[in-house]
PDB file of C-alpha atoms and ligand atoms in Angstrom:
ATOM      1  CA  MET A   8    -132.481  28.567  16.924  1.00 77.00           C
ATOM      2  CA  THR A   9    -133.490  28.349  13.253  1.00 82.00           C
ATOM      3  CA  TYR A  10    -134.696  24.982  12.074  1.00 86.00           C
ATOM      4  CA  GLU A  11    -134.488  23.721   8.524  1.00 88.00           C
ATOM      5  CA  ARG A  12    -136.633  21.022   7.020  1.00 95.00           C
ATOM      6  CA  GLY A  13    -135.683  18.504   4.384  1.00 98.00           C
ATOM      7  CA  LEU A  14    -132.623  17.897   2.264  1.00 98.00           C
ATOM      8  CA  ARG A  15    -129.705  20.277   1.998  1.00 97.00           C
ATOM      9  CA  GLU A  16    -126.269  19.900   0.425  1.00 97.00           C
ATOM     10  CA  VAL A  17    -123.678  20.498   3.144  1.00 97.00           C
ATOM     11  CA  GLY A  18    -120.564  19.652   1.135  1.00 96.00           C
ATOM     12  CA  ASN A  19    -119.453  18.321  -2.224  1.00 95.00           C
ATOM     13  CA  GLY A  20    -121.941  15.463  -2.783  1.00 97.00           C
ATOM     14  CA  LEU A  21    -122.768  15.393   0.914  1.00 98.00           C
ATOM     15  CA  TYR A  22    -126.303  15.987   2.129  1.00 98.00           C
ATOM     16  CA  ALA A  23    -128.153  16.314   5.390  1.00 98.00           C
ATOM     17  CA  TYR A  24    -131.853  15.685   5.883  1.00 98.00           C
ATOM     18  CA  PHE A  25    -133.309  17.753   8.721  1.00 98.00           C
ATOM     19  CA  GLN A  26    -136.492  17.261  10.716  1.00 98.00           C
ATOM     20  CA  PRO A  27    -137.501  20.171  12.940  1.00 96.00           C
ATOM     21  CA  ASP A  28    -137.498  20.674  15.821  1.00 95.00           C
ATOM     22  CA  GLY A  29    -135.089  17.914  16.730  1.00 96.00           C
ATOM     23  CA  SER A  30    -137.112  16.887  19.781  1.00 97.00           C
ATOM     24  CA  TRP A  31    -138.166  13.276  20.555  1.00 97.00           C
ATOM     25  CA  GLY A  32    -138.072  11.160  17.404  1.00 98.00           C
ATOM     26  CA  TRP A  33    -137.375  14.091  15.028  1.00 98.00           C
ATOM     27  CA  SER A  34    -133.959  12.906  13.911  1.00 98.00           C
ATOM     28  CA  ASN A  35    -131.661  13.886  11.062  1.00 98.00           C
ATOM     29  CA  ALA A  36    -130.130  11.667   8.396  1.00 98.00           C
ATOM     30  CA  GLY A  37    -127.372  12.012   5.817  1.00 98.00           C
ATOM     31  CA  LEU A  38    -126.517  11.058   2.257  1.00 98.00           C
ATOM     32  CA  VAL A  39    -123.036  10.674   0.778  1.00 98.00           C
ATOM     33  CA  VAL A  40    -122.885  10.569  -3.021  1.00 98.00           C
ATOM     34  CA  ASP A  41    -120.091  10.176  -5.531  1.00 98.00           C
ATOM     35  CA  GLY A  42    -121.103   9.352  -9.096  1.00 97.00           C
ATOM     36  CA  GLU A  43    -123.477   6.396  -8.918  1.00 97.00           C
ATOM     37  CA  SER A  44    -122.355   5.398  -5.413  1.00 98.00           C
ATOM     38  CA  THR A  45    -124.504   6.319  -2.433  1.00 98.00           C
ATOM     39  CA  LEU A  46    -124.407   5.824   1.311  1.00 98.00           C
ATOM     40  CA  LEU A  47    -127.295   6.703   3.603  1.00 98.00           C
ATOM     41  CA  VAL A  48    -126.597   7.657   7.215  1.00 99.00           C
ATOM     42  CA  ASP A  49    -129.613   6.475   9.236  1.00 99.00           C
ATOM     43  CA  THR A  50    -133.288   6.004   8.450  1.00 98.00           C
ATOM     44  CA  LEU A  51    -136.158   7.676  10.333  1.00 98.00           C
ATOM     45  CA  PHE A  52    -138.652   6.723  13.055  1.00 98.00           C
ATOM     46  CA  ASP A  53    -141.443   5.376  10.878  1.00 98.00           C
ATOM     47  CA  LEU A  54    -142.167   4.249   7.346  1.00 98.00           C
ATOM     48  CA  ARG A  55    -144.062   7.353   6.229  1.00 98.00           C
ATOM     49  CA  LEU A  56    -141.278   9.712   7.292  1.00 98.00           C
ATOM     50  CA  THR A  57    -138.559   7.502   5.828  1.00 98.00           C
ATOM     51  CA  GLY A  58    -140.499   7.124   2.566  1.00 98.00           C
ATOM     52  CA  GLU A  59    -140.877  10.893   2.248  1.00 98.00           C
ATOM     53  CA  MET A  60    -137.174  11.361   2.880  1.00 98.00           C
ATOM     54  CA  LEU A  61    -136.143   8.759   0.310  1.00 98.00           C
ATOM     55  CA  ALA A  62    -138.475  10.350  -2.274  1.00 98.00           C
ATOM     56  CA  GLU A  63    -136.952  13.777  -1.677  1.00 98.00           C
ATOM     57  CA  MET A  64    -133.463  12.298  -1.999  1.00 98.00           C
ATOM     58  CA  ARG A  65    -134.368  10.631  -5.318  1.00 98.00           C
ATOM     59  CA  ARG A  66    -135.690  13.907  -6.688  1.00 98.00           C
ATOM     60  CA  ALA A  67    -132.519  15.777  -5.775  1.00 97.00           C
ATOM     61  CA  VAL A  68    -130.027  12.960  -6.382  1.00 97.00           C
ATOM     62  CA  PRO A  69    -131.157  10.389  -8.966  1.00 97.00           C
ATOM     63  CA  ALA A  70    -128.330   8.021  -7.959  1.00 96.00           C
ATOM     64  CA  SER A  71    -130.075   7.536  -4.608  1.00 97.00           C
ATOM     65  CA  GLU A  72    -132.723   5.462  -6.420  1.00 96.00           C
ATOM     66  CA  ARG A  73    -130.475   2.537  -5.503  1.00 95.00           C
ATOM     67  CA  ILE A  74    -128.780   3.205  -2.192  1.00 98.00           C
ATOM     68  CA  GLU A  75    -125.841   0.849  -1.859  1.00 98.00           C
ATOM     69  CA  THR A  76    -125.114   1.139   1.851  1.00 98.00           C
ATOM     70  CA  VAL A  77    -126.993   2.208   4.951  1.00 98.00           C
ATOM     71  CA  VAL A  78    -125.058   2.988   8.113  1.00 98.00           C
ATOM     72  CA  ASN A  79    -127.079   3.019  11.325  1.00 98.00           C
ATOM     73  CA  THR A  80    -125.225   5.299  13.735  1.00 98.00           C
ATOM     74  CA  HIS A  81    -126.927   3.598  16.702  1.00 98.00           C
ATOM     75  CA  ALA A  82    -129.818   1.338  17.637  1.00 97.00           C
ATOM     76  CA  ASN A  83    -132.588   3.821  18.513  1.00 97.00           C
ATOM     77  CA  GLY A  84    -135.710   3.519  16.371  1.00 98.00           C
ATOM     78  CA  ASP A  85    -135.562   7.101  15.149  1.00 98.00           C
ATOM     79  CA  HIS A  86    -132.384   6.103  13.282  1.00 98.00           C
ATOM     80  CA  THR A  87    -133.300   2.544  12.254  1.00 98.00           C
ATOM     81  CA  PHE A  88    -137.041   1.861  11.975  1.00 98.00           C
ATOM     82  CA  GLY A  89    -137.111   2.850   8.292  1.00 98.00           C
ATOM     83  CA  ASN A  90    -134.401   0.340   7.309  1.00 98.00           C
ATOM     84  CA  GLN A  91    -136.829  -1.996   5.549  1.00 98.00           C
ATOM     85  CA  LEU A  92    -137.553   0.664   2.902  1.00 98.00           C
ATOM     86  CA  VAL A  93    -133.975   0.790   1.606  1.00 98.00           C
ATOM     87  CA  GLU A  94    -134.363  -2.346  -0.438  1.00 92.00           C
ATOM     88  CA  GLY A  95    -131.292  -4.107  -1.670  1.00 94.00           C
ATOM     89  CA  ALA A  96    -128.897  -2.014   0.399  1.00 98.00           C
ATOM     90  CA  ARG A  97    -126.309  -3.517   2.674  1.00 98.00           C
ATOM     91  CA  ILE A  98    -126.954  -2.311   6.202  1.00 98.00           C
ATOM     92  CA  LEU A  99    -123.934  -1.689   8.380  1.00 98.00           C
ATOM     93  CA  ALA A 100    -123.615  -0.884  12.077  1.00 98.00           C
ATOM     94  CA  SER A 101    -121.323  -1.559  14.986  1.00 98.00           C
ATOM     95  CA  GLU A 102    -121.619  -4.959  16.656  1.00 98.00           C
ATOM     96  CA  ARG A 103    -122.935  -3.319  19.815  1.00 97.00           C
ATOM     97  CA  THR A 104    -125.584  -1.441  17.847  1.00 98.00           C
ATOM     98  CA  ALA A 105    -126.708  -4.653  16.158  1.00 97.00           C
ATOM     99  CA  GLU A 106    -127.007  -6.376  19.550  1.00 96.00           C
ATOM    100  CA  GLU A 107    -128.904  -3.465  21.070  1.00 95.00           C
ATOM    101  CA  MET A 108    -131.435  -3.108  18.271  1.00 93.00           C
ATOM    102  CA  ALA A 109    -133.668  -5.921  19.473  1.00 87.00           C
ATOM    103  CA  GLY A 110    -134.015  -4.263  22.895  1.00 87.00           C
ATOM    104  CA  ALA A 111    -136.626  -1.632  21.948  1.00 87.00           C
ATOM    105  CA  PRO A 112    -138.496  -3.020  18.922  1.00 93.00           C
ATOM    106  CA  PRO A 113    -141.336  -1.118  17.210  1.00 96.00           C
ATOM    107  CA  GLU A 114    -143.892  -3.426  18.880  1.00 95.00           C
ATOM    108  CA  LEU A 115    -142.759  -2.203  22.311  1.00 93.00           C
ATOM    109  CA  LEU A 116    -143.359   1.437  21.398  1.00 94.00           C
ATOM    110  CA  ALA A 117    -146.630   0.622  19.615  1.00 96.00           C
ATOM    111  CA  GLY A 118    -147.792  -1.255  22.722  1.00 95.00           C
ATOM    112  CA  LEU A 119    -146.819   1.591  25.048  1.00 93.00           C
ATOM    113  CA  LEU A 120    -148.761   4.063  22.900  1.00 96.00           C
ATOM    114  CA  GLU A 121    -151.828   1.807  22.839  1.00 96.00           C
ATOM    115  CA  GLN A 122    -151.680   1.431  26.625  1.00 96.00           C
ATOM    116  CA  ALA A 123    -151.086   5.151  27.131  1.00 96.00           C
ATOM    117  CA  PRO A 124    -154.689   5.982  28.149  1.00 96.00           C
ATOM    118  CA  ASN A 125    -154.311   3.571  31.100  1.00 96.00           C
ATOM    119  CA  LEU A 126    -150.876   4.701  32.222  1.00 95.00           C
ATOM    120  CA  GLY A 127    -151.619   8.021  33.922  1.00 94.00           C
ATOM    121  CA  ARG A 128    -148.836  10.577  33.780  1.00 94.00           C
ATOM    122  CA  LEU A 129    -146.504   8.165  31.979  1.00 95.00           C
ATOM    123  CA  GLY A 130    -149.201   7.625  29.362  1.00 96.00           C
ATOM    124  CA  GLU A 131    -149.704  11.344  28.810  1.00 96.00           C
ATOM    125  CA  TYR A 132    -145.993  11.788  28.375  1.00 96.00           C
ATOM    126  CA  VAL A 133    -145.546   8.842  26.024  1.00 96.00           C
ATOM    127  CA  ALA A 134    -148.519  10.021  23.943  1.00 97.00           C
ATOM    128  CA  ARG A 135    -146.949  13.450  23.642  1.00 96.00           C
ATOM    129  CA  ILE A 136    -143.461  12.336  22.630  1.00 96.00           C
ATOM    130  CA  PHE A 137    -144.271   9.240  20.535  1.00 96.00           C
ATOM    131  CA  GLY A 138    -147.843  10.013  19.403  1.00 97.00           C
ATOM    132  CA  PRO A 139    -146.813  11.657  16.097  1.00 97.00           C
ATOM    133  CA  PHE A 140    -145.282   8.389  14.827  1.00 98.00           C
ATOM    134  CA  GLU A 141    -146.758   5.125  13.507  1.00 98.00           C
ATOM    135  CA  PHE A 142    -144.998   2.039  14.841  1.00 98.00           C
ATOM    136  CA  ARG A 143    -147.397  -0.613  13.547  1.00 96.00           C
ATOM    137  CA  GLY A 144    -146.308  -2.285  10.325  1.00 96.00           C
ATOM    138  CA  ILE A 145    -142.593  -1.825  10.911  1.00 98.00           C
ATOM    139  CA  THR A 146    -140.407  -4.905  10.505  1.00 97.00           C
ATOM    140  CA  LEU A 147    -137.249  -4.527  12.536  1.00 96.00           C
ATOM    141  CA  THR A 148    -134.468  -4.776   9.949  1.00 97.00           C
ATOM    142  CA  PRO A 149    -131.093  -5.258  11.631  1.00 96.00           C
ATOM    143  CA  PRO A 150    -127.714  -4.734   9.971  1.00 97.00           C
ATOM    144  CA  GLY A 151    -126.405  -7.557   7.833  1.00 97.00           C
ATOM    145  CA  GLU A 152    -122.812  -6.503   8.452  1.00 98.00           C
ATOM    146  CA  THR A 153    -121.121  -5.280  11.598  1.00 98.00           C
ATOM    147  CA  PHE A 154    -117.776  -3.862  12.651  1.00 98.00           C
ATOM    148  CA  ALA A 155    -116.007  -2.969  15.878  1.00 98.00           C
ATOM    149  CA  GLY A 156    -113.719  -0.003  16.443  1.00 98.00           C
ATOM    150  CA  GLU A 157    -113.237   1.566  13.036  1.00 98.00           C
ATOM    151  CA  LEU A 158    -114.039   0.724   9.447  1.00 98.00           C
ATOM    152  CA  ALA A 159    -112.979   2.554   6.271  1.00 98.00           C
ATOM    153  CA  LEU A 160    -115.368   2.433   3.303  1.00 98.00           C
ATOM    154  CA  ARG A 161    -115.348   3.915  -0.165  1.00 98.00           C
ATOM    155  CA  VAL A 162    -118.293   5.690  -1.732  1.00 98.00           C
ATOM    156  CA  GLY A 163    -117.132   6.192  -5.309  1.00 97.00           C
ATOM    157  CA  GLY A 164    -113.866   8.032  -4.858  1.00 97.00           C
ATOM    158  CA  LYS A 165    -114.657   9.273  -1.371  1.00 98.00           C
ATOM    159  CA  GLU A 166    -113.270   7.727   1.761  1.00 98.00           C
ATOM    160  CA  VAL A 167    -115.837   7.344   4.551  1.00 98.00           C
ATOM    161  CA  ARG A 168    -114.653   6.347   8.015  1.00 98.00           C
ATOM    162  CA  LEU A 169    -116.939   4.760  10.574  1.00 98.00           C
ATOM    163  CA  ILE A 170    -115.665   5.409  14.079  1.00 98.00           C
ATOM    164  CA  GLU A 171    -117.219   3.772  17.111  1.00 98.00           C
ATOM    165  CA  ALA A 172    -117.413   6.415  19.832  1.00 97.00           C
ATOM    166  CA  GLY A 173    -119.744   4.711  22.296  1.00 88.00           C
ATOM    167  CA  PRO A 174    -120.929   3.523  24.629  1.00 97.00           C
ATOM    168  CA  ALA A 175    -122.368   6.943  25.479  1.00 97.00           C
ATOM    169  CA  HIS A 176    -125.817   7.852  24.110  1.00 97.00           C
ATOM    170  CA  THR A 177    -126.343   4.145  23.428  1.00 97.00           C
ATOM    171  CA  ARG A 178    -124.033   1.151  23.653  1.00 95.00           C
ATOM    172  CA  GLY A 179    -122.784   1.428  20.085  1.00 94.00           C
ATOM    173  CA  ASP A 180    -122.623   5.024  18.845  1.00 98.00           C
ATOM    174  CA  THR A 181    -120.868   5.475  15.497  1.00 98.00           C
ATOM    175  CA  LEU A 182    -119.481   8.659  13.920  1.00 98.00           C
ATOM    176  CA  VAL A 183    -119.450   8.872  10.110  1.00 98.00           C
ATOM    177  CA  HIS A 184    -116.490  10.928   8.949  1.00 98.00           C
ATOM    178  CA  VAL A 185    -115.846  12.073   5.382  1.00 98.00           C
ATOM    179  CA  PRO A 186    -112.287  13.361   5.806  1.00 98.00           C
ATOM    180  CA  GLY A 187    -111.798  14.622   2.233  1.00 98.00           C
ATOM    181  CA  ASP A 188    -114.722  17.029   2.663  1.00 98.00           C
ATOM    182  CA  ARG A 189    -114.164  17.803   6.371  1.00 98.00           C
ATOM    183  CA  VAL A 190    -117.706  16.749   7.179  1.00 98.00           C
ATOM    184  CA  LEU A 191    -118.864  14.651  10.130  1.00 98.00           C
ATOM    185  CA  TYR A 192    -122.205  12.978  10.752  1.00 99.00           C
ATOM    186  CA  THR A 193    -122.377  12.425  14.495  1.00 98.00           C
ATOM    187  CA  GLY A 194    -125.593  10.479  15.004  1.00 98.00           C
ATOM    188  CA  ASP A 195    -126.826  11.234  18.525  1.00 98.00           C
ATOM    189  CA  ILE A 196    -123.377  11.938  19.912  1.00 98.00           C
ATOM    190  CA  LEU A 197    -124.449  15.502  19.111  1.00 98.00           C
ATOM    191  CA  PHE A 198    -127.851  16.915  19.991  1.00 98.00           C
ATOM    192  CA  HIS A 199    -127.951  20.529  18.839  1.00 97.00           C
ATOM    193  CA  GLY A 200    -130.347  22.830  20.657  1.00 95.00           C
ATOM    194  CA  GLY A 201    -131.820  20.210  22.957  1.00 97.00           C
ATOM    195  CA  HIS A 202    -130.771  18.253  26.009  1.00 98.00           C
ATOM    196  CA  PRO A 203    -128.920  15.061  25.111  1.00 98.00           C
ATOM    197  CA  ILE A 204    -129.949  11.779  26.702  1.00 98.00           C
ATOM    198  CA  ALA A 205    -127.388   9.298  27.999  1.00 97.00           C
ATOM    199  CA  TRP A 206    -129.279   5.999  27.802  1.00 95.00           C
ATOM    200  CA  ALA A 207    -126.069   3.995  28.123  1.00 94.00           C
ATOM    201  CA  GLY A 208    -123.191   6.098  29.414  1.00 94.00           C
ATOM    202  CA  PRO A 209    -120.688   6.290  30.927  1.00 96.00           C
ATOM    203  CA  VAL A 210    -121.064  10.040  30.715  1.00 97.00           C
ATOM    204  CA  SER A 211    -117.263  10.389  30.829  1.00 96.00           C
ATOM    205  CA  ASN A 212    -117.141   8.448  27.580  1.00 97.00           C
ATOM    206  CA  TRP A 213    -119.468  10.978  25.969  1.00 98.00           C
ATOM    207  CA  VAL A 214    -117.123  13.761  27.090  1.00 98.00           C
ATOM    208  CA  ALA A 215    -114.259  11.782  25.525  1.00 98.00           C
ATOM    209  CA  ALA A 216    -116.236  11.420  22.281  1.00 98.00           C
ATOM    210  CA  CYS A 217    -116.683  15.199  22.184  1.00 98.00           C
ATOM    211  CA  GLU A 218    -112.945  15.678  22.722  1.00 98.00           C
ATOM    212  CA  ARG A 219    -112.277  13.279  19.898  1.00 98.00           C
ATOM    213  CA  ILE A 220    -114.512  15.284  17.536  1.00 98.00           C
ATOM    214  CA  LEU A 221    -112.905  18.547  18.622  1.00 98.00           C
ATOM    215  CA  ALA A 222    -109.507  17.090  17.649  1.00 98.00           C
ATOM    216  CA  MET A 223    -110.751  16.124  14.160  1.00 98.00           C
ATOM    217  CA  ASP A 224    -110.192  18.218  11.059  1.00 98.00           C
ATOM    218  CA  VAL A 225    -113.874  18.909  10.333  1.00 98.00           C
ATOM    219  CA  ASP A 226    -115.773  22.105   9.534  1.00 97.00           C
ATOM    220  CA  VAL A 227    -119.339  20.924   9.065  1.00 98.00           C
ATOM    221  CA  ILE A 228    -121.103  18.754  11.624  1.00 98.00           C
ATOM    222  CA  VAL A 229    -124.479  17.137  11.006  1.00 98.00           C
ATOM    223  CA  PRO A 230    -126.010  16.365  14.412  1.00 98.00           C
ATOM    224  CA  GLY A 231    -128.428  13.524  15.108  1.00 98.00           C
ATOM    225  CA  HIS A 232    -131.034  16.096  16.166  1.00 98.00           C
ATOM    226  CA  GLY A 233    -131.301  19.836  15.562  1.00 97.00           C
ATOM    227  CA  PRO A 234    -129.846  22.194  12.969  1.00 97.00           C
ATOM    228  CA  LEU A 235    -126.509  22.031  11.186  1.00 98.00           C
ATOM    229  CA  ALA A 236    -123.641  22.564  13.609  1.00 98.00           C
ATOM    230  CA  ASP A 237    -119.952  23.145  14.008  1.00 97.00           C
ATOM    231  CA  LYS A 238    -117.432  22.515  16.764  1.00 98.00           C
ATOM    232  CA  ALA A 239    -118.928  25.215  19.001  1.00 98.00           C
ATOM    233  CA  ALA A 240    -121.978  22.982  19.560  1.00 98.00           C
ATOM    234  CA  VAL A 241    -119.722  20.042  20.434  1.00 98.00           C
ATOM    235  CA  ARG A 242    -117.827  22.168  22.967  1.00 98.00           C
ATOM    236  CA  GLU A 243    -121.104  23.220  24.548  1.00 98.00           C
ATOM    237  CA  LEU A 244    -122.231  19.602  24.874  1.00 98.00           C
ATOM    238  CA  ARG A 245    -118.877  18.536  26.327  1.00 98.00           C
ATOM    239  CA  ASP A 246    -119.111  21.283  28.941  1.00 98.00           C
ATOM    240  CA  TYR A 247    -122.687  20.270  29.762  1.00 98.00           C
ATOM    241  CA  PHE A 248    -121.774  16.647  30.470  1.00 98.00           C
ATOM    242  CA  ALA A 249    -118.569  17.483  32.343  1.00 98.00           C
ATOM    243  CA  TYR A 250    -120.551  19.832  34.587  1.00 98.00           C
ATOM    244  CA  LEU A 251    -123.548  17.523  34.963  1.00 98.00           C
ATOM    245  CA  GLU A 252    -121.368  14.587  35.942  1.00 98.00           C
ATOM    246  CA  SER A 253    -119.635  16.392  38.785  1.00 98.00           C
ATOM    247  CA  GLU A 254    -122.896  17.949  40.014  1.00 98.00           C
ATOM    248  CA  ALA A 255    -124.652  14.575  39.923  1.00 98.00           C
ATOM    249  CA  ARG A 256    -121.835  12.847  41.795  1.00 98.00           C
ATOM    250  CA  ALA A 257    -122.025  15.417  44.590  1.00 98.00           C
ATOM    251  CA  ARG A 258    -125.779  14.892  44.924  1.00 98.00           C
ATOM    252  CA  HIS A 259    -125.393  11.113  44.875  1.00 97.00           C
ATOM    253  CA  ALA A 260    -123.004  11.487  47.806  1.00 97.00           C
ATOM    254  CA  ALA A 261    -125.585  13.705  49.542  1.00 98.00           C
ATOM    255  CA  GLY A 262    -128.232  10.982  49.184  1.00 97.00           C
ATOM    256  CA  MET A 263    -130.552  12.720  46.741  1.00 97.00           C
ATOM    257  CA  THR A 264    -132.689  10.693  44.329  1.00 95.00           C
ATOM    258  CA  PRO A 265    -132.105  11.273  40.595  1.00 95.00           C
ATOM    259  CA  LEU A 266    -135.305  13.337  40.440  1.00 95.00           C
ATOM    260  CA  GLN A 267    -134.260  15.497  43.409  1.00 97.00           C
ATOM    261  CA  ALA A 268    -130.811  15.975  41.902  1.00 98.00           C
ATOM    262  CA  ALA A 269    -132.223  16.833  38.476  1.00 97.00           C
ATOM    263  CA  ARG A 270    -134.373  19.519  40.096  1.00 96.00           C
ATOM    264  CA  ASP A 271    -131.487  20.836  42.157  1.00 97.00           C
ATOM    265  CA  ILE A 272    -128.731  21.154  39.539  1.00 98.00           C
ATOM    266  CA  ALA A 273    -128.559  24.674  38.094  1.00 97.00           C
ATOM    267  CA  LEU A 274    -128.627  24.438  34.299  1.00 96.00           C
ATOM    268  CA  ASP A 275    -129.238  28.105  33.472  1.00 96.00           C
ATOM    269  CA  ARG A 276    -126.491  28.108  30.852  1.00 97.00           C
ATOM    270  CA  TRP A 277    -128.538  25.592  28.850  1.00 97.00           C
ATOM    271  CA  ALA A 278    -131.981  27.024  29.654  1.00 95.00           C
ATOM    272  CA  ALA A 279    -132.768  27.523  25.955  1.00 95.00           C
ATOM    273  CA  TRP A 280    -132.425  23.806  25.230  1.00 97.00           C
ATOM    274  CA  GLY A 281    -135.581  21.717  24.813  1.00 95.00           C
ATOM    275  CA  ASP A 282    -136.437  18.361  26.412  1.00 97.00           C
ATOM    276  CA  ALA A 283    -135.151  19.394  29.861  1.00 97.00           C
ATOM    277  CA  GLU A 284    -136.803  16.347  31.465  1.00 97.00           C
ATOM    278  CA  ARG A 285    -133.928  14.260  30.056  1.00 98.00           C
ATOM    279  CA  VAL A 286    -131.715  15.616  32.831  1.00 98.00           C
ATOM    280  CA  VAL A 287    -133.184  13.001  35.177  1.00 97.00           C
ATOM    281  CA  VAL A 288    -131.965  10.193  32.898  1.00 97.00           C
ATOM    282  CA  ASN A 289    -128.533  11.771  32.612  1.00 98.00           C
ATOM    283  CA  VAL A 290    -128.336  11.967  36.402  1.00 97.00           C
ATOM    284  CA  ALA A 291    -129.600   8.386  36.732  1.00 96.00           C
ATOM    285  CA  THR A 292    -126.871   7.266  34.327  1.00 97.00           C
ATOM    286  CA  VAL A 293    -124.189   8.903  36.482  1.00 97.00           C
ATOM    287  CA  TYR A 294    -125.755   7.249  39.552  1.00 96.00           C
ATOM    288  CA  ARG A 295    -125.702   3.878  37.814  1.00 94.00           C
ATOM    289  CA  GLU A 296    -121.961   4.251  37.279  1.00 94.00           C
ATOM    290  CA  LEU A 297    -121.636   4.766  41.041  1.00 95.00           C
ATOM    291  CA  ASP A 298    -123.991   2.138  42.417  1.00 91.00           C
ATOM    292  CA  GLY A 299    -124.634  -0.304  39.575  1.00 86.00           C
ATOM    293  CA  ALA A 300    -128.447   0.001  39.553  1.00 78.00           C
ATOM    294  CA  GLU A 301    -129.918  -0.787  36.119  1.00 78.00           C
ATOM    295  CA  PRO A 302    -133.173   1.081  35.518  1.00 74.00           C
ATOM    296  CA  ASN A 303    -135.152  -0.143  32.499  1.00 82.00           C
ATOM    297  CA  MET A 304    -136.569   2.085  29.774  1.00 83.00           C
ATOM    298  CA  VAL A 305    -140.067   2.255  31.254  1.00 87.00           C
ATOM    299  CA  GLU A 306    -138.657   3.342  34.627  1.00 89.00           C
ATOM    300  CA  LEU A 307    -136.630   6.049  32.921  1.00 91.00           C
ATOM    301  CA  LEU A 308    -139.650   7.210  30.906  1.00 94.00           C
ATOM    302  CA  THR A 309    -141.656   7.336  34.145  1.00 94.00           C
ATOM    303  CA  GLN A 310    -139.019   9.528  35.789  1.00 94.00           C
ATOM    304  CA  MET A 311    -138.993  11.828  32.759  1.00 96.00           C
ATOM    305  CA  ALA A 312    -142.794  12.019  32.822  1.00 96.00           C
ATOM    306  CA  GLU A 313    -142.620  13.132  36.468  1.00 95.00           C
ATOM    307  CA  LEU A 314    -139.956  15.739  35.849  1.00 96.00           C
ATOM    308  CA  ASP A 315    -141.758  16.911  32.706  1.00 95.00           C
ATOM    309  CA  ALA A 316    -144.978  17.439  34.672  1.00 93.00           C
ATOM    310  CA  LEU A 317    -143.094  19.476  37.289  1.00 93.00           C
ATOM    311  CA  LEU A 318    -141.405  21.598  34.626  1.00 92.00           C
ATOM    312  CA  GLN A 319    -144.724  22.172  32.829  1.00 89.00           C
ATOM    313  CA  GLN A 320    -146.248  23.381  36.107  1.00 89.00           C
ATOM    314  CA  GLU A 321    -143.430  25.856  36.398  1.00 84.00           C
ATOM    315  CA  GLY A 322    -143.840  26.921  32.774  1.00 76.00           C
ATOM    316  CA  ARG A 323    -140.390  25.612  31.914  1.00 62.00           C
ATOM    317  CA  GLY A 324    -141.388  22.537  29.939  1.00 52.00           C
TER     318      GLY A 324
HETATM  319 ZN1  LIG B  82    -132.107  10.106  17.829  1.00 66.46          ZN
END
C-alpha cells in the first residue's frame, strides 16, 4: 500500500490531510472550502501535529486562516485533541460523541505513558503505540454544538451532510458527506490498510454503516486512517466484520476466551493489514453483545498487548 503525507486536493475545493502509515494515532483529516468558507473534518492527536497541519492548510488555502467550523467525526483523541488550536471556530459533533469525549482525556493517556516503565508488557505496548505523541499541555475542547441523526450544513455554496452512523467504532461515529462533489469523509468508520477497532460496537451496526456507504453516490472516500479509498475498501471492511462476527460467535459458544478466539480465527484474507492485535478487541466486542460484560480501555489495551507480543514472537506483528 502506498502512503501519502500531507495535504492533497481530492475534489473541487475538497482536501484530505494524510498521516502515514495510518497505524495507532496516525489519523487523517479533511478540509472543505468554498470561497471564504471553510470546514475542517477532525483535528489530530497532539498540538504539534495539528499545528503543522493547520500551517500547511493555510499555505495551500489562505481562507483556512479562519476556519469557521470543525466537525469531530468521533470522540477519540486522534480526531479531537487538537481542537483548541482552531480558535474561534464552532465545533460540532454528535451528542454521543460529545458525551464520550470526557471518557479518555489527554491526562489519562499522558498518565499511562508516564507509568509505562512500571506496567510490564502493557507498558511496552503503550509506549510503542502512544510514545510518538505529546499529551501534556492539551486542554480537552469539546464541541459547542451537537446534533443527533443527521444535520445539513452549508460551506459557501456547498451542501455538507453530517450523518450519524454509530455506534460502531465509537458510540457516536459521524460521516461527512459532500454530495455535490461525490466525496465522503468517513472518520474511523473506514480504516484503509489496517485492522479496524470496534471500541463500541455492535459490530452488526458497523456492517450496516458500510452498507449505507455502499448505497451512497460517492466516488472518493477519505478514510480515518490509511490512504485515499473508494468503495472497494468499504466492501472489504464490511466482509471482514461480517466474517469476524460469525466466527467470534461460534467461538463464544465453544467457550473460548477472546484471546483464544482471536488466535484461532483465520484472517489470511486480511494478512496484509497492520495492527492485527486489534482482533482481540473486535472479538471482545462481539462477546460483550452476547454476555453483557463491559471491559474498560485498560483491560482491552492489556489484551492487545498480550496478542501483540504473541504475534511479534511469530514474526507477524
Ligand atoms: Zn482514529
